Amino acid sequence: MNSSPLLAINGGHPVTQSPVIIHKPHLDDTDFEYVQTALKSTFVSGDGPECRIFEQKLAQYLGVKHALFVNSATSALELAFRVKNFPKDSEVIVPNFTYTSSALGALYNDLNIKLVDVNPENGSLDVEKLEQAINPKTVAIVAVDYGGIPAEMNQIMGLANKHGLYVVHDTAQSIGSDYYGKKTGTQGHVSTFSFHGTKNLTTGEGGAVVTNDDQIAERIKILREKGTDKYSFLTDNQTRGYYEYVDIGMSYVQSNVLGALGIPQLAKLDKLNARRKQIAEYYLSELAGIKGLDFLKITEGSAHNWHLFGILVPAEHKYWILDALRAEGIMSNVHYTPLHRNKYYQNLGTDADFPGSMHFFNRLLRLPIYPSLTDDEMQNVVEAVKKIFKK
Ligand SMILES: Cc1ncc(COP(=O)(O)O)c(C=O)c1O
């Protein structure tokens, strides 16, 4: 093994003295102007005119009938199940490698979770194991686009149709990704986006429920607004501001100020995603061929929004590589701990039940990727990885 240059973790000089952080939202003057205008209008409460404009533009961008802005993807997932009134104790299939919110929507609605293993090459629901997990109690599948890579939705929808199941597509990370020429968010019965500060499009906190189903959309408008039929308040001249309490509900609407932020964020999304793609292509070409380093498999027929850039490294050295990258000034990070390894989900299986998930988790590290990452910074990332892998 080549012993020079000395790694920073062993006392050598780091690749950079200015740490390259793992993610950063892109916020510019247009965003500030839209927010300021909304604030000055004094319409700061939920579901205001800017929220409605953002929803219309989002629906148009995605190519769906309804996009409903809510305060998080977690709320969106809760609503996606609340609308269905599935019998208690029904079972919902959730991939084992995901964020807790993918399961919370069903759990809040008194449904049981059945965890299913993922593909060790990209963390996506393993469709073969999915079919084996379907049983008479199964009512729904949650499909997750890990890191922005679309799940295998054709196969998942095929199985769902065969068995009469409802599909909630957790597209929290995949805004702007395509699947066979259509945006993610158009494949499942309901899709749920996140606009959290880490996402490709941000409203600080926020999310959207997206669907082509008119009935689901109408009920969600009520459920997100405390069970009232207030949606018509802004649009219906007949009711003159009168509205009723027609259902049980929650307060999941978003402030008009955040709706205003969504509009310029959406307008520049494709441009920002193009910059992410440039960075990803640079990493892919510069890091190709390094022994022991693999890239995540991109689902057939899809175009990735490069929300995350993952690398798969030798499991036995993962945490050392993470520390070594950080010592070089590159704030790499791990990601989700498989659900069954968390206290709340510990009764849902063991490592042996999820070999794909464990393999993926044990090898996965993330490299910085975001539109404002400079050329110098991305070169530093590559230099640090090569230095550590002695390439
Ligand atoms: C796959 C997935 N689903 C849901 C969520 C929850 O998103 P939010 O923070 O908007 O509730 C996240 C959060 O990052 C996520 O990664």
Tab-separated table of C-alpha atoms and ligand atoms in Angstrom:
chain	number	residue	atom	x	y	z
A	1	MET	CA	0.000	0.000	0.000
A	2	ASN	CA	1.139	3.485	-0.859
A	3	SER	CA	1.850	5.393	2.375
A	4	SER	CA	1.724	8.952	1.018
A	5	PRO	CA	0.130	11.421	1.211
A	6	LEU	CA	-0.466	10.979	4.937
A	7	LEU	CA	-4.179	10.876	5.708
A	8	ALA	CA	-5.535	13.638	7.956
A	9	ILE	CA	-6.966	10.969	10.252
A	10	ASN	CA	-3.352	9.838	10.781
A	11	GLY	CA	-2.016	13.360	11.373
A	12	GLY	CA	-1.534	14.516	7.765
A	13	HIS	CA	-2.844	17.713	6.162
A	14	PRO	CA	-6.563	17.654	5.340
A	15	VAL	CA	-7.652	18.086	1.723
A	16	THR	CA	-9.500	21.240	2.813
A	17	GLN	CA	-9.476	23.492	5.858
A	18	SER	CA	-13.048	24.679	5.079
A	19	PRO	CA	-15.378	21.765	5.763
A	20	VAL	CA	-17.629	20.744	2.874
A	21	ILE	CA	-20.981	20.257	4.583
A	22	ILE	CA	-23.365	17.441	3.646
A	23	HIS	CA	-26.350	19.490	2.468
A	24	LYS	CA	-27.467	23.066	2.105
A	25	PRO	CA	-30.827	24.463	0.908
A	26	HIS	CA	-30.699	26.762	-2.103
A	27	LEU	CA	-32.338	30.079	-1.192
A	28	ASP	CA	-31.832	33.211	-3.263
A	29	ASP	CA	-33.214	36.732	-3.761
A	30	THR	CA	-36.331	35.537	-5.603
A	31	ASP	CA	-37.254	33.373	-2.605
A	32	PHE	CA	-36.736	36.308	-0.240
A	33	GLU	CA	-38.864	38.587	-2.437
A	34	TYR	CA	-41.780	36.132	-2.593
A	35	VAL	CA	-41.681	35.604	1.172
A	36	GLN	CA	-41.502	39.321	1.831
A	37	THR	CA	-44.416	40.057	-0.487
A	38	ALA	CA	-46.520	37.409	1.256
A	39	LEU	CA	-45.625	38.818	4.661
A	40	LYS	CA	-46.443	42.349	3.559
A	41	SER	CA	-49.826	41.168	2.261
A	42	THR	CA	-50.554	40.217	5.927
A	43	PHE	CA	-52.159	36.957	4.774
A	44	VAL	CA	-49.901	34.782	6.897
A	45	SER	CA	-52.360	32.050	7.947
A	46	GLY	CA	-52.807	28.645	6.392
A	47	ASP	CA	-54.075	27.669	2.954
A	48	GLY	CA	-53.813	31.213	1.603
A	49	PRO	CA	-53.767	32.449	-2.009
A	50	GLU	CA	-50.044	31.730	-2.459
A	51	CYS	CA	-50.563	28.168	-1.195
A	52	ARG	CA	-53.236	27.686	-3.847
A	53	ILE	CA	-50.984	29.055	-6.593
A	54	PHE	CA	-48.157	26.776	-5.443
A	55	GLU	CA	-50.524	23.785	-5.455
A	56	GLN	CA	-51.714	24.551	-9.009
A	57	LYS	CA	-48.176	24.925	-10.299
A	58	LEU	CA	-47.047	21.768	-8.525
A	59	ALA	CA	-49.930	19.728	-9.965
A	60	GLN	CA	-49.080	21.060	-13.425
A	61	TYR	CA	-45.363	20.293	-13.008
A	62	LEU	CA	-46.037	16.739	-11.868
A	63	GLY	CA	-48.863	16.079	-14.336
A	64	VAL	CA	-51.479	15.175	-11.687
A	65	LYS	CA	-54.986	16.428	-10.951
A	66	HIS	CA	-54.520	17.357	-7.310
A	67	ALA	CA	-51.550	18.555	-5.266
A	68	LEU	CA	-52.427	19.572	-1.715
A	69	PHE	CA	-49.879	21.475	0.332
A	70	VAL	CA	-49.507	20.364	3.968
A	71	ASN	CA	-47.061	20.979	6.793
A	72	SER	CA	-44.899	17.854	6.293
A	73	ALA	CA	-44.582	14.600	4.396
A	74	THR	CA	-45.331	12.869	7.699
A	75	SER	CA	-48.743	14.623	7.799
A	76	ALA	CA	-49.217	13.773	4.121
A	77	LEU	CA	-48.611	10.080	4.899
A	78	GLU	CA	-51.045	10.216	7.810
A	79	LEU	CA	-53.711	11.736	5.542
A	80	ALA	CA	-53.036	9.173	2.819
A	81	PHE	CA	-54.179	6.470	5.241
A	82	ARG	CA	-56.809	8.517	7.134
A	83	VAL	CA	-58.867	8.841	3.929
A	84	LYS	CA	-59.186	5.096	3.497
A	85	ASN	CA	-60.769	3.929	6.787
A	86	PHE	CA	-59.125	0.502	6.560
A	87	PRO	CA	-60.259	-1.932	9.272
A	88	LYS	CA	-58.052	-1.866	12.376
A	89	ASP	CA	-55.323	-4.523	12.370
A	90	SER	CA	-55.078	-4.555	8.595
A	91	GLU	CA	-51.512	-4.875	7.399
A	92	VAL	CA	-49.459	-2.342	5.472
A	93	ILE	CA	-46.205	-3.311	3.793
A	94	VAL	CA	-43.329	-0.881	4.381
A	95	PRO	CA	-39.726	-1.248	3.191
A	96	ASN	CA	-37.355	-1.884	6.078
A	97	PHE	CA	-34.822	0.694	4.913
A	98	THR	CA	-36.630	4.017	5.202
A	99	TYR	CA	-37.455	6.907	7.505
A	100	THR	CA	-39.909	6.255	10.335
A	101	SER	CA	-42.549	8.491	8.665
A	102	SER	CA	-43.099	5.906	5.911
A	103	ALA	CA	-44.579	3.687	8.635
A	104	LEU	CA	-46.120	6.385	10.844
A	105	GLY	CA	-48.981	7.185	8.454
A	106	ALA	CA	-50.347	3.653	8.799
A	107	LEU	CA	-49.493	3.403	12.505
A	108	TYR	CA	-51.451	6.576	13.355
A	109	ASN	CA	-54.436	4.880	11.739
A	110	ASP	CA	-54.189	1.760	13.915
A	111	LEU	CA	-52.855	-0.423	11.127
A	112	ASN	CA	-50.092	-2.981	11.490
A	113	ILE	CA	-46.777	-2.748	9.719
A	114	LYS	CA	-45.165	-5.607	7.839
A	115	LEU	CA	-41.544	-4.799	7.037
A	116	VAL	CA	-40.144	-6.068	3.745
A	117	ASP	CA	-36.505	-6.259	2.714
A	118	VAL	CA	-34.876	-3.950	0.160
A	119	ASN	CA	-32.527	-4.364	-2.770
A	120	PRO	CA	-28.910	-4.295	-1.471
A	121	GLU	CA	-27.858	-2.294	-4.542
A	122	ASN	CA	-30.045	0.762	-3.950
A	123	GLY	CA	-32.284	0.429	-0.876
A	124	SER	CA	-35.427	0.085	-2.998
A	125	LEU	CA	-38.288	-2.255	-2.030
A	126	ASP	CA	-37.410	-5.809	-3.160
A	127	VAL	CA	-40.336	-6.652	-5.426
A	128	GLU	CA	-39.823	-10.416	-5.229
A	129	LYS	CA	-39.959	-10.379	-1.446
A	130	LEU	CA	-42.900	-7.990	-1.658
A	131	GLU	CA	-45.085	-10.574	-3.370
A	132	GLN	CA	-44.181	-13.194	-0.753
A	133	ALA	CA	-45.200	-10.815	2.047
A	134	ILE	CA	-48.727	-10.173	0.723
A	135	ASN	CA	-51.368	-12.055	2.750
A	136	PRO	CA	-55.135	-11.801	3.343
A	137	LYS	CA	-54.653	-9.021	5.916
A	138	THR	CA	-52.600	-6.821	3.553
A	139	VAL	CA	-54.436	-3.685	2.447
A	140	ALA	CA	-51.666	-1.376	1.252
A	141	ILE	CA	-48.059	-0.967	0.165
A	142	VAL	CA	-45.816	1.994	0.896
A	143	ALA	CA	-43.193	2.345	-1.848
A	144	VAL	CA	-40.242	4.652	-1.115
A	145	ASP	CA	-37.938	6.408	-3.605
A	146	TYR	CA	-34.737	6.107	-1.607
A	147	GLY	CA	-32.406	9.055	-2.133
A	148	GLY	CA	-34.541	10.154	-5.103
A	149	ILE	CA	-34.150	6.860	-7.032
A	150	PRO	CA	-37.633	5.797	-8.148
A	151	ALA	CA	-38.933	2.524	-6.727
A	152	GLU	CA	-39.895	-0.158	-9.268
A	153	MET	CA	-43.398	1.240	-9.570
A	154	ASN	CA	-44.500	-0.795	-12.634
A	155	GLN	CA	-43.907	-4.042	-10.758
A	156	ILE	CA	-45.326	-2.653	-7.510
A	157	MET	CA	-48.514	-1.376	-9.185
A	158	GLY	CA	-48.804	-4.688	-11.066
A	159	LEU	CA	-48.784	-6.603	-7.765
A	160	ALA	CA	-51.096	-4.082	-6.129
A	161	ASN	CA	-53.637	-4.402	-8.944
A	162	LYS	CA	-53.395	-8.192	-8.881
A	163	HIS	CA	-54.122	-8.285	-5.130
A	164	GLY	CA	-56.443	-5.245	-4.900
A	165	LEU	CA	-54.063	-3.177	-2.749
A	166	TYR	CA	-53.770	0.570	-2.191
A	167	VAL	CA	-50.363	2.105	-2.968
A	168	VAL	CA	-48.972	5.095	-1.134
A	169	HIS	CA	-45.847	6.280	-2.893
A	170	ASP	CA	-43.485	7.987	-0.452
A	171	THR	CA	-41.830	10.398	-2.873
A	172	ALA	CA	-40.449	12.525	-0.016
A	173	GLN	CA	-37.028	12.613	-1.690
A	174	SER	CA	-37.786	12.299	-5.395
A	175	ILE	CA	-39.262	15.593	-6.592
A	176	GLY	CA	-38.218	16.010	-10.236
A	177	SER	CA	-37.221	12.363	-10.786
A	178	ASP	CA	-38.827	10.609	-13.774
A	179	TYR	CA	-40.080	7.072	-14.147
A	180	TYR	CA	-40.647	5.907	-17.729
A	181	GLY	CA	-41.067	9.502	-18.868
A	182	LYS	CA	-43.438	10.639	-16.110
A	183	LYS	CA	-42.639	12.494	-12.926
A	184	THR	CA	-42.610	10.483	-9.727
A	185	GLY	CA	-45.823	11.177	-7.860
A	186	THR	CA	-48.023	10.035	-10.743
A	187	GLN	CA	-47.649	6.259	-10.338
A	188	GLY	CA	-49.291	5.332	-7.012
A	189	HIS	CA	-52.845	5.974	-5.798
A	190	VAL	CA	-51.506	8.735	-3.562
A	191	SER	CA	-47.985	10.177	-3.394
A	192	THR	CA	-46.435	12.161	-0.588
A	193	PHE	CA	-43.677	14.735	-1.049
A	194	SER	CA	-41.480	16.467	1.530
A	195	PHE	CA	-40.307	20.076	1.314
A	196	HIS	CA	-38.150	19.875	4.443
A	197	GLY	CA	-34.995	22.023	4.402
A	198	THR	CA	-32.869	19.119	3.164
A	199	LYS	CA	-35.002	18.433	0.075
A	200	ASN	CA	-34.435	19.513	-3.559
A	201	LEU	CA	-37.410	21.898	-3.223
A	202	THR	CA	-37.874	23.410	0.215
A	203	THR	CA	-40.478	25.455	2.036
A	204	GLY	CA	-38.553	25.090	5.311
A	205	GLU	CA	-40.892	22.407	6.566
A	206	GLY	CA	-43.689	21.163	4.354
A	207	GLY	CA	-45.091	18.453	2.158
A	208	ALA	CA	-47.779	17.623	-0.359
A	209	VAL	CA	-50.350	14.918	-0.933
A	210	VAL	CA	-50.693	14.256	-4.635
A	211	THR	CA	-53.406	12.210	-6.344
A	212	ASN	CA	-55.554	11.829	-9.447
A	213	ASP	CA	-58.454	10.622	-7.296
A	214	ASP	CA	-61.080	13.379	-6.871
A	215	GLN	CA	-62.738	11.768	-3.837
A	216	ILE	CA	-59.464	11.344	-1.971
A	217	ALA	CA	-58.486	14.941	-2.756
A	218	GLU	CA	-61.832	16.359	-1.589
A	219	ARG	CA	-61.652	14.484	1.716
A	220	ILE	CA	-58.038	15.522	2.311
A	221	LYS	CA	-58.986	19.185	1.850
A	222	ILE	CA	-61.357	18.684	4.793
A	223	LEU	CA	-59.109	16.492	6.961
A	224	ARG	CA	-56.106	18.832	6.758
A	225	GLU	CA	-58.295	21.802	7.787
A	226	LYS	CA	-59.578	20.552	11.150
A	227	GLY	CA	-62.444	18.609	9.562
A	228	THR	CA	-64.070	21.745	8.146
A	229	ASP	CA	-65.279	22.415	4.614
A	230	LYS	CA	-63.428	25.734	4.713
A	231	TYR	CA	-61.658	25.084	1.375
A	232	SER	CA	-64.567	26.766	-0.414
A	233	PHE	CA	-64.157	29.816	1.865
A	234	LEU	CA	-61.724	31.414	-0.548
A	235	THR	CA	-63.306	30.250	-3.770
A	236	ASP	CA	-67.064	30.060	-3.289
A	237	ASN	CA	-69.037	33.313	-3.476
A	238	GLN	CA	-72.301	31.574	-2.537
A	239	THR	CA	-71.313	30.558	1.009
A	240	ARG	CA	-70.081	34.074	1.916
A	241	GLY	CA	-67.486	32.771	4.342
A	242	TYR	CA	-69.741	30.256	6.052
A	243	TYR	CA	-68.288	26.821	6.680
A	244	GLU	CA	-69.168	23.757	8.729
A	245	TYR	CA	-67.459	21.080	10.794
A	246	VAL	CA	-68.139	18.063	8.631
A	247	ASP	CA	-65.574	15.482	9.757
A	248	ILE	CA	-62.833	14.782	12.267
A	249	GLY	CA	-59.561	16.394	11.181
A	250	MET	CA	-56.185	17.853	12.023
A	251	SER	CA	-54.478	21.167	11.392
A	252	TYR	CA	-52.058	20.274	8.641
A	253	VAL	CA	-52.398	23.376	6.454
A	254	GLN	CA	-49.362	25.503	5.667
A	255	SER	CA	-48.826	29.208	6.176
A	256	ASN	CA	-49.298	31.425	3.139
A	257	VAL	CA	-45.708	32.627	3.685
A	258	LEU	CA	-44.436	29.100	3.044
A	259	GLY	CA	-46.760	28.692	0.074
A	260	ALA	CA	-45.119	31.830	-1.335
A	261	LEU	CA	-41.674	30.259	-0.855
A	262	GLY	CA	-42.778	27.154	-2.771
A	263	ILE	CA	-43.520	29.138	-5.954
A	264	PRO	CA	-39.974	30.344	-6.800
A	265	GLN	CA	-38.514	27.104	-5.452
A	266	LEU	CA	-40.592	25.117	-7.938
A	267	ALA	CA	-39.794	27.535	-10.764
A	268	LYS	CA	-36.064	26.834	-10.417
A	269	LEU	CA	-36.288	23.152	-9.462
A	270	ASP	CA	-35.228	21.781	-12.861
A	271	LYS	CA	-32.264	24.152	-12.992
A	272	LEU	CA	-31.193	23.172	-9.483
A	273	ASN	CA	-31.605	19.485	-10.261
A	274	ALA	CA	-29.479	19.953	-13.393
A	275	ARG	CA	-26.632	21.264	-11.213
A	276	ARG	CA	-27.025	18.236	-8.921
A	277	LYS	CA	-26.769	16.032	-12.015
A	278	GLN	CA	-23.559	17.768	-13.075
A	279	ILE	CA	-22.019	17.079	-9.656
A	280	ALA	CA	-23.224	13.458	-9.696
A	281	GLU	CA	-21.761	12.894	-13.156
A	282	TYR	CA	-18.435	14.312	-11.991
A	283	TYR	CA	-18.382	11.937	-8.993
A	284	LEU	CA	-19.418	8.998	-11.191
A	285	SER	CA	-16.659	9.596	-13.711
A	286	GLU	CA	-13.913	10.488	-11.219
A	287	LEU	CA	-14.616	7.698	-8.732
A	288	ALA	CA	-15.342	4.948	-11.276
A	289	GLY	CA	-13.148	1.876	-10.998
A	290	ILE	CA	-12.060	2.355	-7.375
A	291	LYS	CA	-11.744	-1.123	-5.882
A	292	GLY	CA	-14.286	-1.645	-3.086
A	293	LEU	CA	-16.359	1.400	-4.011
A	294	ASP	CA	-19.693	0.921	-5.783
A	295	PHE	CA	-22.438	3.296	-6.834
A	296	LEU	CA	-26.162	2.846	-6.194
A	297	LYS	CA	-28.075	1.167	-8.998
A	298	ILE	CA	-30.480	3.514	-10.721
A	299	THR	CA	-33.857	1.880	-11.413
A	300	GLU	CA	-34.444	0.915	-15.036
A	301	GLY	CA	-36.462	3.493	-16.978
A	302	SER	CA	-35.836	6.260	-14.477
A	303	ALA	CA	-34.082	9.613	-14.301
A	304	HIS	CA	-32.669	10.441	-10.880
A	305	ASN	CA	-33.095	13.884	-9.225
A	306	TRP	CA	-29.821	13.283	-7.365
A	307	HIS	CA	-31.323	14.167	-4.015
A	308	LEU	CA	-28.555	12.114	-2.409
A	309	PHE	CA	-25.286	10.730	-3.691
A	310	GLY	CA	-24.539	7.416	-2.002
A	311	ILE	CA	-21.463	5.237	-2.246
A	312	LEU	CA	-21.217	1.621	-1.134
A	313	VAL	CA	-17.930	0.907	0.652
A	314	PRO	CA	-16.506	-2.229	2.318
A	315	ALA	CA	-18.708	-2.843	5.386
A	316	GLU	CA	-15.781	-3.563	7.692
A	317	HIS	CA	-14.221	-0.144	6.976
A	318	LYS	CA	-17.366	2.014	6.693
A	319	TYR	CA	-17.036	3.978	9.929
A	320	TRP	CA	-13.287	4.364	9.519
A	321	ILE	CA	-13.861	5.754	5.983
A	322	LEU	CA	-16.510	8.122	7.392
A	323	ASP	CA	-14.080	9.394	10.042
A	324	ALA	CA	-11.264	9.618	7.512
A	325	LEU	CA	-13.437	11.684	5.119
A	326	ARG	CA	-14.444	14.025	7.930
A	327	ALA	CA	-10.816	14.431	8.959
A	328	GLU	CA	-10.091	15.484	5.344
A	329	GLY	CA	-12.844	18.138	5.674
A	330	ILE	CA	-15.607	16.233	3.851
A	331	MET	CA	-18.701	15.924	6.031
A	332	SER	CA	-19.853	12.570	4.688
A	333	ASN	CA	-22.626	10.846	6.606
A	334	VAL	CA	-24.453	7.567	7.098
A	335	HIS	CA	-28.218	7.331	6.594
A	336	TYR	CA	-31.263	5.517	8.009
A	337	THR	CA	-30.831	2.715	10.489
A	338	PRO	CA	-33.104	-0.096	9.209
A	339	LEU	CA	-36.464	0.180	10.973
A	340	HIS	CA	-36.239	-3.188	12.798
A	341	ARG	CA	-33.038	-1.978	14.494
A	342	ASN	CA	-34.864	0.909	16.174
A	343	LYS	CA	-36.477	0.540	19.585
A	344	TYR	CA	-40.017	1.216	18.379
A	345	TYR	CA	-39.845	-1.347	15.564
A	346	GLN	CA	-37.638	-3.947	17.236
A	347	ASN	CA	-40.349	-6.612	17.363
A	348	LEU	CA	-40.835	-6.562	13.605
A	349	GLY	CA	-37.869	-8.753	12.704
A	350	THR	CA	-34.163	-9.439	13.102
A	351	ASP	CA	-31.105	-8.804	10.940
A	352	ALA	CA	-31.508	-12.295	9.466
A	353	ASP	CA	-34.953	-11.362	8.099
A	354	PHE	CA	-33.537	-8.420	6.123
A	355	PRO	CA	-30.243	-9.424	4.485
A	356	GLY	CA	-30.595	-6.924	1.626
A	357	SER	CA	-31.356	-4.083	3.974
A	358	MET	CA	-28.464	-4.972	6.306
A	359	HIS	CA	-26.033	-5.283	3.404
A	360	PHE	CA	-27.081	-1.888	2.049
A	361	PHE	CA	-27.012	-0.206	5.468
A	362	ASN	CA	-23.605	-1.686	6.339
A	363	ARG	CA	-22.039	-0.332	3.137
A	364	LEU	CA	-23.773	3.026	2.596
A	365	LEU	CA	-22.123	6.432	2.979
A	366	ARG	CA	-23.321	9.726	1.557
A	367	LEU	CA	-21.208	12.396	-0.151
A	368	PRO	CA	-22.154	16.101	-0.242
A	369	ILE	CA	-24.425	17.042	-3.157
A	370	TYR	CA	-26.471	20.242	-3.508
A	371	PRO	CA	-26.795	23.015	-6.102
A	372	SER	CA	-24.571	25.521	-4.312
A	373	LEU	CA	-21.673	23.057	-3.932
A	374	THR	CA	-18.827	24.775	-5.769
A	375	ASP	CA	-16.508	23.181	-8.331
A	376	ASP	CA	-13.666	23.489	-5.817
A	377	GLU	CA	-15.726	21.715	-3.176
A	378	MET	CA	-16.702	18.837	-5.447
A	379	GLN	CA	-13.066	18.467	-6.487
A	380	ASN	CA	-12.109	18.315	-2.803
A	381	VAL	CA	-14.678	15.564	-2.248
A	382	VAL	CA	-13.179	13.504	-5.070
A	383	GLU	CA	-9.611	14.176	-3.900
A	384	ALA	CA	-10.454	13.037	-0.366
A	385	VAL	CA	-12.145	9.830	-1.522
A	386	LYS	CA	-9.223	9.005	-3.825
A	387	LYS	CA	-6.712	9.782	-1.073
A	388	ILE	CA	-8.480	7.424	1.337
A	389	PHE	CA	-8.867	4.650	-1.242
A	390	LYS	CA	-5.254	5.253	-2.351
A	391	LYS	CA	-6.226	5.753	-5.975
B	1	LIG	C1	-38.522	8.636	2.886
B	1	LIG	C2	-39.045	9.716	3.774
B	1	LIG	N1	-40.346	9.797	4.034
B	1	LIG	C3	-40.858	10.773	4.817
B	1	LIG	C4	-40.052	11.729	5.390
B	1	LIG	C5	-40.650	12.770	6.293
B	1	LIG	O1	-40.601	14.044	5.737
B	1	LIG	P1	-41.063	15.319	6.572
B	1	LIG	O2	-39.879	15.746	7.385
B	1	LIG	O3	-41.456	16.340	5.560
B	1	LIG	O4	-42.214	14.913	7.426
B	1	LIG	C6	-38.676	11.693	5.144
B	1	LIG	C7	-37.793	12.713	5.746
B	1	LIG	O5	-36.726	12.988	5.312
B	1	LIG	C8	-38.156	10.669	4.325
B	1	LIG	O6	-36.834	10.579	4.081
